[in-house]
Short mmCIF file of C-alpha atoms and ligand atoms in Angstrom, two decimals:
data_model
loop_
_atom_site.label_atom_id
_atom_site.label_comp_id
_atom_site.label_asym_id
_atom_site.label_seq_id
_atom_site.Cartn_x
_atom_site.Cartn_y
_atom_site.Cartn_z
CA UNK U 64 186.29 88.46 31.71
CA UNK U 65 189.54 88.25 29.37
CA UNK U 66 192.08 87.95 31.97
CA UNK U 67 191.05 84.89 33.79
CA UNK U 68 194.18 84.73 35.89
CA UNK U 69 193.96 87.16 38.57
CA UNK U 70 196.74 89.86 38.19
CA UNK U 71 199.18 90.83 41.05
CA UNK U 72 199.06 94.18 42.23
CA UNK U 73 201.63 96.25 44.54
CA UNK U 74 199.65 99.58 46.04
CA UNK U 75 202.22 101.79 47.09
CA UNK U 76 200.98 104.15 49.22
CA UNK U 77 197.97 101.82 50.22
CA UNK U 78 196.59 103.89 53.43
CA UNK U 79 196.28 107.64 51.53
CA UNK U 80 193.28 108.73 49.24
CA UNK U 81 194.05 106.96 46.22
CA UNK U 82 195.11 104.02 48.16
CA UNK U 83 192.33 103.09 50.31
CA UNK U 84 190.32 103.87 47.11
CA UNK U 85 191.76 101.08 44.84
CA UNK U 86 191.48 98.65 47.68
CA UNK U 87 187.82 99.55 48.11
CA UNK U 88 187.43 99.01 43.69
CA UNK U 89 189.28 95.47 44.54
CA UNK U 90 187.09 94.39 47.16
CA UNK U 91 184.38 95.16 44.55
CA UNK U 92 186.09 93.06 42.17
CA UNK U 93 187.78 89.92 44.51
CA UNK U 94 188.19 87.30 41.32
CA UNK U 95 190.25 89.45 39.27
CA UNK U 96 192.85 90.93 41.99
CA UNK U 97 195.54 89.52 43.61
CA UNK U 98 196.60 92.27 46.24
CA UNK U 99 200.69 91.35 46.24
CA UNK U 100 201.80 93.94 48.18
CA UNK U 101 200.90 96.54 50.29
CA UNK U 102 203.12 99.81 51.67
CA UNK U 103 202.42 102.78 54.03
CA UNK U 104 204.90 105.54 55.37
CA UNK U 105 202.81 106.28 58.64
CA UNK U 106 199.41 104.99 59.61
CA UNK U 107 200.54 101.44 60.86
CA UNK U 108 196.70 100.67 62.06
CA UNK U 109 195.03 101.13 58.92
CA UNK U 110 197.93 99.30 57.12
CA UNK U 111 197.50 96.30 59.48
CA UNK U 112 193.36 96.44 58.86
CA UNK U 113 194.33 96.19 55.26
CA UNK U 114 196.68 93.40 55.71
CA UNK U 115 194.10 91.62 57.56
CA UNK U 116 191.11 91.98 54.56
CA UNK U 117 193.65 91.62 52.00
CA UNK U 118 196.20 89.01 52.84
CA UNK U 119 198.95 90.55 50.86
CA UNK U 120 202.66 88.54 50.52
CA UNK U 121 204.23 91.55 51.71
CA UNK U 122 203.60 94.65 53.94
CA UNK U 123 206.30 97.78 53.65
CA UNK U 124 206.84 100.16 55.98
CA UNK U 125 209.20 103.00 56.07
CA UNK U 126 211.73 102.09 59.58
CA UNK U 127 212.39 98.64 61.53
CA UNK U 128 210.65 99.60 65.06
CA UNK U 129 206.90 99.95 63.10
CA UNK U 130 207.67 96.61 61.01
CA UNK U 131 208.42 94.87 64.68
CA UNK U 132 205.22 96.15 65.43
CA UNK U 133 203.80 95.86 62.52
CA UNK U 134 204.72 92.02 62.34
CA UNK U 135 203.89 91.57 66.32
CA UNK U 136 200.19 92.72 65.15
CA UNK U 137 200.03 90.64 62.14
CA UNK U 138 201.20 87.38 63.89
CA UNK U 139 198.65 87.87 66.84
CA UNK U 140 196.07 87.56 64.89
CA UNK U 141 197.46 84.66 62.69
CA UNK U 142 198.20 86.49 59.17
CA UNK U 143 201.33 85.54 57.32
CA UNK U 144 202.47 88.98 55.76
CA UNK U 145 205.97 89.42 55.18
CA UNK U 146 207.28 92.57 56.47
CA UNK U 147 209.66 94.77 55.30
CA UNK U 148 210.82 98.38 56.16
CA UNK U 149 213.03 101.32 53.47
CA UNK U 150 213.18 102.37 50.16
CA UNK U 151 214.72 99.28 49.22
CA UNK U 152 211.92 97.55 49.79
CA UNK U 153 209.55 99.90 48.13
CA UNK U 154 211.71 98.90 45.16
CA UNK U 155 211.84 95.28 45.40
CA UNK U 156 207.78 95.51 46.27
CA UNK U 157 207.46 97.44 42.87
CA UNK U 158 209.46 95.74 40.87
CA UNK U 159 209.14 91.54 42.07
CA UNK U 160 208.78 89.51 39.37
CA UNK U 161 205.37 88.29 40.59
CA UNK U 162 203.83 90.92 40.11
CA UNK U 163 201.50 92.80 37.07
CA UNK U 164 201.00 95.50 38.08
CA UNK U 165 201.87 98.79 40.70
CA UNK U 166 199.67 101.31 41.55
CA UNK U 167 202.07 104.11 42.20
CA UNK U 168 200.07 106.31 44.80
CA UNK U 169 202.77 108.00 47.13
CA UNK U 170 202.10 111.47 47.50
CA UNK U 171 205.47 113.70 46.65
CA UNK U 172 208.95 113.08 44.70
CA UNK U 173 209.57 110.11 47.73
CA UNK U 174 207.44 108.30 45.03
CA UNK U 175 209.65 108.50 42.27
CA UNK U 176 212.61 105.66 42.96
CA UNK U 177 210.00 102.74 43.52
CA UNK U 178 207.80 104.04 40.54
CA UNK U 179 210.84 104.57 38.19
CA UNK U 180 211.86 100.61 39.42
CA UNK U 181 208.40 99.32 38.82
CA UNK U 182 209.37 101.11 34.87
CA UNK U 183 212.69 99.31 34.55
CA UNK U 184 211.01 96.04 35.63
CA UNK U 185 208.55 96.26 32.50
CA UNK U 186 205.00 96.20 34.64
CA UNK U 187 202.06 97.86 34.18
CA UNK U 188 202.16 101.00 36.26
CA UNK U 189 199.49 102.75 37.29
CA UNK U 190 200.71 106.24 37.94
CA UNK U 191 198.55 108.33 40.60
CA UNK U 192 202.20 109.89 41.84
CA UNK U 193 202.21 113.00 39.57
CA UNK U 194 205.55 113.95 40.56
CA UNK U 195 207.20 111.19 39.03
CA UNK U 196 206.60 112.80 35.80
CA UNK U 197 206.82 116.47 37.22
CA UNK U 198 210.40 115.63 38.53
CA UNK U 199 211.66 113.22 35.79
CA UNK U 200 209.15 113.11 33.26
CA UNK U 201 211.42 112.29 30.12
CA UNK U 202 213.69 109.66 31.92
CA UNK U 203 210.74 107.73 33.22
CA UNK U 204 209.28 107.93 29.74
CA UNK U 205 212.08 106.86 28.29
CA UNK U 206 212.22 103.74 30.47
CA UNK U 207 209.08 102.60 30.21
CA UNK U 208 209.65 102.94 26.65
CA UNK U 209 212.71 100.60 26.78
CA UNK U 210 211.25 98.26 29.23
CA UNK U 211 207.68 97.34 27.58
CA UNK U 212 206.52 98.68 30.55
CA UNK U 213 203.22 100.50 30.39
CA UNK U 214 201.68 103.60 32.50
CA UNK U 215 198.12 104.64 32.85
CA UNK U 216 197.31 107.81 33.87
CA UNK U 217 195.08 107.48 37.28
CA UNK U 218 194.77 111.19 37.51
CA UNK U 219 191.06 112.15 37.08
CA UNK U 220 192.24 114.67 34.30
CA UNK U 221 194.70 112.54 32.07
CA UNK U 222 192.25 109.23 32.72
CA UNK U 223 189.51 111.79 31.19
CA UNK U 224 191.89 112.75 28.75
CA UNK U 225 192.89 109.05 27.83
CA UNK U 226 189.38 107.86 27.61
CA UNK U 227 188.62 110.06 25.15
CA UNK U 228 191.66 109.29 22.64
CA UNK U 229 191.31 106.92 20.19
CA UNK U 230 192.09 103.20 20.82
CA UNK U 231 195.32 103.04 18.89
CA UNK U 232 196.81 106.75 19.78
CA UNK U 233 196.06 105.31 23.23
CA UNK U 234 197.76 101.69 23.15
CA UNK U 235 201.00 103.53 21.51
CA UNK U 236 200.44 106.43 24.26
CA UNK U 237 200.85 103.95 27.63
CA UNK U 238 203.88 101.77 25.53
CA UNK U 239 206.00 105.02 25.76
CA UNK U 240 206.08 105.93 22.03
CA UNK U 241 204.13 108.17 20.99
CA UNK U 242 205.75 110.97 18.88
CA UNK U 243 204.59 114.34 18.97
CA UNK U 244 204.25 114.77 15.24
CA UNK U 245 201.64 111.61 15.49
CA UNK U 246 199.28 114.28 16.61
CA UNK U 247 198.14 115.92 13.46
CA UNK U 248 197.87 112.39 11.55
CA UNK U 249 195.24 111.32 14.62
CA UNK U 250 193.55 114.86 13.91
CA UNK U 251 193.63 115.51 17.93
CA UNK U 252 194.58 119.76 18.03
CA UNK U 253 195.03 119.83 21.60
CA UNK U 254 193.82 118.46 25.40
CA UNK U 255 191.78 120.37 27.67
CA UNK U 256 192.43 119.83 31.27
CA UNK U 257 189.06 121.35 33.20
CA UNK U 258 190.50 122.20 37.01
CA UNK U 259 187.79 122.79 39.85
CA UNK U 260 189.40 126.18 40.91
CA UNK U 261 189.69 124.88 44.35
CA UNK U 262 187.61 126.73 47.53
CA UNK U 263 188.89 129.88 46.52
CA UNK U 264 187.69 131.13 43.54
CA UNK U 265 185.62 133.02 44.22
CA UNK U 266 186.79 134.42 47.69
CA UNK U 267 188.26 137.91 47.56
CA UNK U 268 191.81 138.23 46.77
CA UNK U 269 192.51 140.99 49.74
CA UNK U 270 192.28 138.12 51.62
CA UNK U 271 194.33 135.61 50.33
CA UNK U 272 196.68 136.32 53.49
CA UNK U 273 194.45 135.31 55.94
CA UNK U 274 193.55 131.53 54.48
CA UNK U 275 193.93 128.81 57.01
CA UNK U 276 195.16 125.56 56.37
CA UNK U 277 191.71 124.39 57.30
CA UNK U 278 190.12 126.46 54.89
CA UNK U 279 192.33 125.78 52.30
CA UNK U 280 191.95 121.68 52.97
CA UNK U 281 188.12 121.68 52.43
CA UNK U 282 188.13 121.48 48.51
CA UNK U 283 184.65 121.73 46.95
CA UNK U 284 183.93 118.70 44.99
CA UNK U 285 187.34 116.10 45.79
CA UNK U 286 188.26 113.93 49.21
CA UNK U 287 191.85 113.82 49.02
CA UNK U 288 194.99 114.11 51.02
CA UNK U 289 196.78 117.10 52.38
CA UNK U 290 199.34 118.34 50.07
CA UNK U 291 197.10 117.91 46.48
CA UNK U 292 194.41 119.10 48.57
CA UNK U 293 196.66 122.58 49.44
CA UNK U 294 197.81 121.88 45.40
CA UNK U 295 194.34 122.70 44.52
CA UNK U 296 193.59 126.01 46.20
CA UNK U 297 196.54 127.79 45.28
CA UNK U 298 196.21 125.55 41.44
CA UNK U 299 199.32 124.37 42.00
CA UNK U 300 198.21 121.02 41.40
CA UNK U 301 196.66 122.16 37.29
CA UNK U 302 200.15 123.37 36.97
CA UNK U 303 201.43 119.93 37.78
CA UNK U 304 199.03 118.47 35.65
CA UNK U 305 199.84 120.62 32.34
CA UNK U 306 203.23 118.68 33.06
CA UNK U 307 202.04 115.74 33.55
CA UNK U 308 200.34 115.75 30.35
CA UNK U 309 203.24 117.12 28.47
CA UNK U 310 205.17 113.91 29.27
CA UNK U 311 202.46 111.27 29.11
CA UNK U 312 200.96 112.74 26.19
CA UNK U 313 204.10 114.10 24.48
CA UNK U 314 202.52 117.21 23.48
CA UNK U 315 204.27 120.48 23.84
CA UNK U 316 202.72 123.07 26.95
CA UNK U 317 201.07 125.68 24.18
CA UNK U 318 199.05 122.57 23.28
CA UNK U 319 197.57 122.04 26.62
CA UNK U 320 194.45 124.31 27.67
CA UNK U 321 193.21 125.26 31.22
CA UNK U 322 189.48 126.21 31.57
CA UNK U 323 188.22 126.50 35.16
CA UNK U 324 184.72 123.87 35.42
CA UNK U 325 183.30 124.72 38.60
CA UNK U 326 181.11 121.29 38.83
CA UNK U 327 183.95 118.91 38.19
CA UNK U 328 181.81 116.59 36.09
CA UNK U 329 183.73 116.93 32.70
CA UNK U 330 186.98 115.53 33.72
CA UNK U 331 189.21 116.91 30.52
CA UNK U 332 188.60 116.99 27.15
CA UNK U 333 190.48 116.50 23.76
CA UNK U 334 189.56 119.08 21.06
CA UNK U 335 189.87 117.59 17.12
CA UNK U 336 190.93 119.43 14.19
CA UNK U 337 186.99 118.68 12.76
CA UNK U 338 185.89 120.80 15.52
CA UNK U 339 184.71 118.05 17.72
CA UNK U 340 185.09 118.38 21.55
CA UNK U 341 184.94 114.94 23.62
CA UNK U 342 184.84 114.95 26.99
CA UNK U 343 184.87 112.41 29.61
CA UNK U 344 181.94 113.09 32.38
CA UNK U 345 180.79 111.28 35.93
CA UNK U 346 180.24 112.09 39.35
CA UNK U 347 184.03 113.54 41.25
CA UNK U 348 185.03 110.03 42.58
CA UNK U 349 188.34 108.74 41.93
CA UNK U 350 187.43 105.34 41.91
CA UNK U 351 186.34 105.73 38.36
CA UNK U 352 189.85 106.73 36.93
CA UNK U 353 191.29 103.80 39.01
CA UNK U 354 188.77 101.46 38.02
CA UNK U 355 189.05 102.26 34.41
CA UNK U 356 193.08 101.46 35.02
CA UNK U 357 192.71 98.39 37.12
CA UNK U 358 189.95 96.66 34.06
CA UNK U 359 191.32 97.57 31.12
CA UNK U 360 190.31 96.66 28.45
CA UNK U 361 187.28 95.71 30.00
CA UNK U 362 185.17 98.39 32.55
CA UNK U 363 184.49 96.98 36.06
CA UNK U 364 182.28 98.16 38.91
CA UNK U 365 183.56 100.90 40.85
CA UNK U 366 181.20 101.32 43.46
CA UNK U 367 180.29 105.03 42.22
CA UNK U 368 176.60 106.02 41.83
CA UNK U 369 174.95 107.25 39.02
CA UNK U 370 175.76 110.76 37.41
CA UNK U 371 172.06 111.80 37.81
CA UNK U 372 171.84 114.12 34.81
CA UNK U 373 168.67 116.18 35.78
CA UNK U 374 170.00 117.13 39.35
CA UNK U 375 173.51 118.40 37.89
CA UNK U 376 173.89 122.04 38.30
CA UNK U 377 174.62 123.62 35.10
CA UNK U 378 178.43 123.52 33.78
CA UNK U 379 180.05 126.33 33.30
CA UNK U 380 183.37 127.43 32.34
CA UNK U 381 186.11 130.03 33.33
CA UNK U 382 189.48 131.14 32.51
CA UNK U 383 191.80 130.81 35.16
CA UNK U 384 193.25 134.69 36.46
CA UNK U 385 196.89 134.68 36.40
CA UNK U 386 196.57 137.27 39.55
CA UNK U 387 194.65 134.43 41.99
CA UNK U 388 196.60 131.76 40.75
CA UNK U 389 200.11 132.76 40.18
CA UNK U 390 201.29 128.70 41.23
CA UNK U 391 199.63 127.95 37.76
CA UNK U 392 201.91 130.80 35.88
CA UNK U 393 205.31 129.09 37.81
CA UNK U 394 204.44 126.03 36.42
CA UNK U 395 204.01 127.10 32.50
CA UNK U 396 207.37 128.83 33.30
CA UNK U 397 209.30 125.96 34.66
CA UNK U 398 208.19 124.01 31.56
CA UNK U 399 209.49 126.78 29.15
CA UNK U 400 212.49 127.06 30.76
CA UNK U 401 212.74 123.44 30.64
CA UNK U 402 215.35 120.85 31.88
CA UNK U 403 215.09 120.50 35.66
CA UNK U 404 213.09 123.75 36.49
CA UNK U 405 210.12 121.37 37.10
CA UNK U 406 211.94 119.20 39.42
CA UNK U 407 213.08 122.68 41.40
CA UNK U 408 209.30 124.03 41.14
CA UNK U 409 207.87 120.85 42.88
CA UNK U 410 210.70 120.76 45.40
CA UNK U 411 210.09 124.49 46.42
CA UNK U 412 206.23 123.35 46.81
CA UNK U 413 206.63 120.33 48.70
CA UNK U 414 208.17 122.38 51.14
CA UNK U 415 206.37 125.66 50.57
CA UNK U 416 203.27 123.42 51.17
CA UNK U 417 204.46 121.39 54.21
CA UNK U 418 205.24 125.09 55.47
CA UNK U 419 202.05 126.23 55.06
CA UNK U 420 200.67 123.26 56.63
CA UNK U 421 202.39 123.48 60.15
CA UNK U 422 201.40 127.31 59.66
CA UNK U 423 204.56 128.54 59.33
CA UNK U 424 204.38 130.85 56.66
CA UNK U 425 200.84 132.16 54.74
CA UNK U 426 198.95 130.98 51.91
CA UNK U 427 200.30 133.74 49.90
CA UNK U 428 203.90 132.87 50.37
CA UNK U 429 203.81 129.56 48.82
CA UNK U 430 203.63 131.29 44.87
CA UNK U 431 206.76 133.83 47.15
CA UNK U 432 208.98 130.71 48.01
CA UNK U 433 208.89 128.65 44.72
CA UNK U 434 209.31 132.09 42.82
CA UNK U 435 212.37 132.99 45.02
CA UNK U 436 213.48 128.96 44.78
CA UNK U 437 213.23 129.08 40.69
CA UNK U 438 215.05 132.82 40.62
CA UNK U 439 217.85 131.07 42.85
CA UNK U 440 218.35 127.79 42.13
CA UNK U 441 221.01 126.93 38.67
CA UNK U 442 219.46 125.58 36.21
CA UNK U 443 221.51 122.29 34.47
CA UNK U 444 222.44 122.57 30.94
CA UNK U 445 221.17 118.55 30.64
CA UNK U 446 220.10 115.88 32.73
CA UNK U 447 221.57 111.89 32.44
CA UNK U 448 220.26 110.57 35.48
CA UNK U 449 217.58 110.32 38.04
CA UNK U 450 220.32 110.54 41.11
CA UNK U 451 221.65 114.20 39.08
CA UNK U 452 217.69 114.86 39.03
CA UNK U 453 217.46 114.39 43.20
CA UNK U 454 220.71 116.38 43.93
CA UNK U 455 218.25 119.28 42.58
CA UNK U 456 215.61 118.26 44.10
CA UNK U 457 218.03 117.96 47.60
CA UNK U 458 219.35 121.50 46.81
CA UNK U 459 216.02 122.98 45.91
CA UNK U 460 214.41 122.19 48.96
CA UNK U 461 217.61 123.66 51.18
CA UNK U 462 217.27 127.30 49.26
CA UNK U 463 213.59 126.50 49.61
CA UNK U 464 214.04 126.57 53.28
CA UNK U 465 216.28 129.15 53.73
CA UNK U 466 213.87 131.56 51.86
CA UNK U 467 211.29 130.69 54.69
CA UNK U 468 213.20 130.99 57.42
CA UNK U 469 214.62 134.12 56.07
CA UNK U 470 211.03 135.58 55.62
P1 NAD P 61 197.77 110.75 50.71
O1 NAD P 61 198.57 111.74 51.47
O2 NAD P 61 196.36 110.52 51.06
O3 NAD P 61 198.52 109.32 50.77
C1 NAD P 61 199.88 109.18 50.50
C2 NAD P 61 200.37 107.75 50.70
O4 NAD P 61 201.80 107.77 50.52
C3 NAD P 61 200.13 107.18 52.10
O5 NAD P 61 199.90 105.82 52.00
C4 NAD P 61 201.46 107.44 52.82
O6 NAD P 61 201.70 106.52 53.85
C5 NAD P 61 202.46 107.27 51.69
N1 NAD P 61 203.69 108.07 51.90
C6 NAD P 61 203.74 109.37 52.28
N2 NAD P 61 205.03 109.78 52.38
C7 NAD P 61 205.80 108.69 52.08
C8 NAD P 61 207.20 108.46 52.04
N3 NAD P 61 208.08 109.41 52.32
N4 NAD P 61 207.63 107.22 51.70
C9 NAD P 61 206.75 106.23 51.41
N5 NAD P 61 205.39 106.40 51.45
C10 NAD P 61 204.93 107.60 51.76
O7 NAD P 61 197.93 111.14 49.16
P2 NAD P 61 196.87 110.91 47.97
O8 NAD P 61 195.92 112.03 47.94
O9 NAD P 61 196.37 109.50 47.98
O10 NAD P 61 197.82 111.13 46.70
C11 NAD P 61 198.76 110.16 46.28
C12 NAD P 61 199.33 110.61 44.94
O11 NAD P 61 198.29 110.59 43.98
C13 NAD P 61 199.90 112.03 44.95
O12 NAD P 61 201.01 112.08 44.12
C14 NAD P 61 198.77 112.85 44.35
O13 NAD P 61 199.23 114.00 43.69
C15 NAD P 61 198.16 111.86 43.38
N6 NAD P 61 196.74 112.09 43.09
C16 NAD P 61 195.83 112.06 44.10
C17 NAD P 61 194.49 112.29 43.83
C18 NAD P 61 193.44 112.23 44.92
O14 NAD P 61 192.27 112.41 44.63
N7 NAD P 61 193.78 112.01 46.16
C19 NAD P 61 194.10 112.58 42.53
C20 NAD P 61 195.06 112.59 41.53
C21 NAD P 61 196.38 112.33 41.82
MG1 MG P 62 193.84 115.65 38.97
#
C-alpha cells in the first residue's frame, strides 16, 4: 500500500447509486478510508444506517427539522456525528481542510456549488455529478487548474476512457492542463464513448408515446437512480457525456464518437493515430470506476465478480439513429452553439425529466421541452461566473415550465 495514512473522504450524495456504492468499495477496503463526511438530501434512515457503520465527523442534511431528527437518532444510539443542514454545509463538508478527498455524487446541477468548492479548496475530487461539467465545464476546469486540485472521472465511460490513456496524458489530464493540441503529440485521434442504448432500442418508435416511467426506469444492464436512469432511455445521458468529455478531456465534440454496445462490457475506448483501438472491459458495475478512483495509483478490491469471458454474449456495435434519440442531437447542438446552451439544455431536462417522472407530460415531450427551452432561452455572449451560469440555469427551468404547462 503507498498511502499508509488513511485518506479522508466527503461522499456527497452518500444514500443514491453511486453513493451507497463507494461506501460498499470502503467497507471492502476499511485501512485505507477515513469516511469524513457524509450528506443526503432525503432518505434520513439510510443516512443514519450509514452514520452508524461509518462513524463519519459530520452528517449533512438539506433543512433543520431532519438534522433534529437526524441528531435525536444518532445520539440514541450513542454515535457522535456532527450534524449539519444547507448548502453551506455541503460546502464546508467539501471543502474542510481535513479532508483528501470528495466524491461528488449528487444527482443534478444542485451538485455543482459544493463540487466547484471542493475545486477551489485544491482536493482530489472525484466527479460522479456530470452536470458540474455539463453546466460549468470550463470554470470548474479552470479552477481545479488554479487550485492543484485534481478530478477523476467516476463515470463508467470517461473512467474507461481514462484507463486507457497513457500514464502521463493522464496525470496532466486530472491536474487541469491538458491542452488540446497535446493530442496529436500523444498520437490519441479521438475517444469512443460506447452507450447501452437504454430499454428502448429496439422497441418500435410508433410507440414512443406510450412509455411509462416504469418502463423507461428498468435499464438493461445498469442499477441506478431515477433521473440518469430516464437520461438513458431517451440518451440524454450519452449527450451529457460527449460534454463531459469535451471538458475533462479538452477535446473538441467532432473528436468524440458514439457507437451504441448493446452488452455494456467495453466501457469506452480511445482510438490512436497507429490504428490501435484500446478499450476498457468488465462486468456493468460501478464499483469498478469508483474503485479505480478511490486506489489510485494502486487497484483495490471492488467487490465485483469476474467478467466470465466464455458466457459473454457477443459484442456488437450500432450507430445511434438521430430519429429515436433526438436528446443525443440537442446535446451536439448545445455544444456547437457553445457558451451556456449546455447549462440551458440540462436545465430544460432536469425538469423535462422530473415532468416525465410525476407523469405529467410523455416520454416524447422531453426531446419537445428542451428543444422549445434552447429555441427560447438567450444565449450569453460570455460567461465570468458560476452565479451568471445559475441565473440561466434559474431562467431555463421557468421557460422550461411554462412550455409544459402550456402543452
Ligand atoms: P441518486 O438519485 O441515486 O442519488 C443522488 C444523491 O444526491 C442522493 O444521496 C440524494 O440524497 C442527493 N441529492 C439529491 N438531490 C439533492 C439536493 N438538491 N441537494 C443535495 N443532495 C441531493 O443518483 P445517482 O444515480 O447516484 O447519481 C449521482 C450522480 O452521478 C448523477 O450526477 C449521475 O448523473 C452520476 N452518475 C451516476 C451513475 C450511476 O450508475 N448511478 C453513473 C455515472 C454517473
Ligand atoms: Mg456513464
Amino acid at each position: 500500500m503507498i498511502n499508509t495514512k488513511p485518506q479522508n473522504i466527503s461522499i456527497l450524495g452518500a444514500t443514491g447509486s453511486i453513493g451507497t456504492s463507494t461506501l460498499d468499495v470502503i467497507s471492502r477496503n476499511r485501512d485505507r478510508f477515513n469516511v469524513f463526511a457524509l450528506t443526503a438530501h432525503s432518505q434520513i434512515e439510510k443516512l443514519f444506517s450509514q452514520c452508524v457503520e461509518f462513524n463519519p465527523h459530520y452528517a449533512v442534511v438539506d433543512n433543520e427539522n431532519d438534522a433534529n431528527r437526524l441528531h435525536d437518532m444518532l445520539r440514541n444510539k450513542n454515535v457522535s456525528t456532527e450534524v449539519l443542514y444547507g448548502e453551506k454545509s455541503l460546502s464546508y463538508v467539501a471543502s474542510h481542510q481535513d479532508v483528501d478527498m470528495v466524491m461528488a455524487a449528487i444527482v443534478g446541477a444542485a451538485g455543482l456549488l459544493p463540487t466547484l468548492d471542493a475545486a477551489r479548496a485544491g482536493k482530489k475530487i472525484l466527479l460522479a455529478n456530470k452536470e458540474t461539467l455539463v453546466v460549468a465545464g470550463d470554470l470548474f476546469m479552470r479552477t481545479v487548474c488554479q487550485s492543484g486540485a485534481s478530478v477523476l472521472p467516476v463515470d463508467s465511460e470517461h473512467n474507461a476512457i481514462f484507463q486507457s490513456l497513457p500514464e502521463n496524458v493522464r496525470l496532466t489530464m486530472a491536474s487541469g492542463k491538458w491542452q488540446t493540441e497535446n493530442y496529436q503529440s500523444s498520437g490519441i485521434a479521438s475517444l469512443i464513448l460506447t452507450a447501452s442504448g437504454g430499454p428502448f432500442l429496439d422497441t418500435d418508435i410508433d410507440t414512443f408515446a406510450n412509455i411509462t416511467p416504469q418502463m423507461a426506469l428498468k435499464h438493461p444492464n445498469w442499477s441506478m437512480g431515477r433521473k440518469i436512469s430516464i437520461d438513458s432511455a431517451t440518451m440524454m445521458n450519452k449527450g451529457l457525456e460527449v460534454i463531459e468529455a469535451c471538458h475533462l478531456f479538452s477535446i473538441p465534440a467532432d473528436s468524440i464518437e458514439v457507437v451504441i454496445h448493446p452488452q455494456s462490457i467495453i466501457h469506452s475506448m480511445v482510438r490512436y493515430c497507429d490504428g490501435s483501438v484500446l478499450a476498457q472491459m468488465g462486468n456493468p458495475d460501478m464499483r469498478t470506476p469508483i474503485a479505480y478512483c478511490l486506489g489510485l495509483p494502486e487497484r483495490i478490491n471492488a467487490g465485483v465478480s469476474n467478467l466470465d469471458l466464455f458466457t459473454t454474449d457477443a459484442l456488437c456495435f450500432r450507430k445511434p439513429q438521430d430519429e429515436r434519440f433526438p436528446c443525443l442531437r440537442l446535446a451536439f447542438e448545445a455544444l456547437r452553439l457553445g457558451y451556456d446552451a449546455t447549462c440551458i439544455l440540462n436545465a430544460a431536462n432536469e425538469i423535462a425529466v422530473d415532468n416525465f417522472l410525476n407523469g405529467k407530460i410523455r416520454f416524447t415531450d422531453i426531446a419537445v421541452v428542451i428543444e422549445k427551452t434552447m429555441s427560447l432561452c438567450q444565449l450569453s455572449d460570455d460567461i465570468f461566473n458560476i452565479e451568471q451560469l445559475l441565473q440561466k440555469d434559474k431562467i431555463a427551468r421557468n421557460i422550461a415550465q411554462q412550455i409544459i404547462i402550456d402543452m
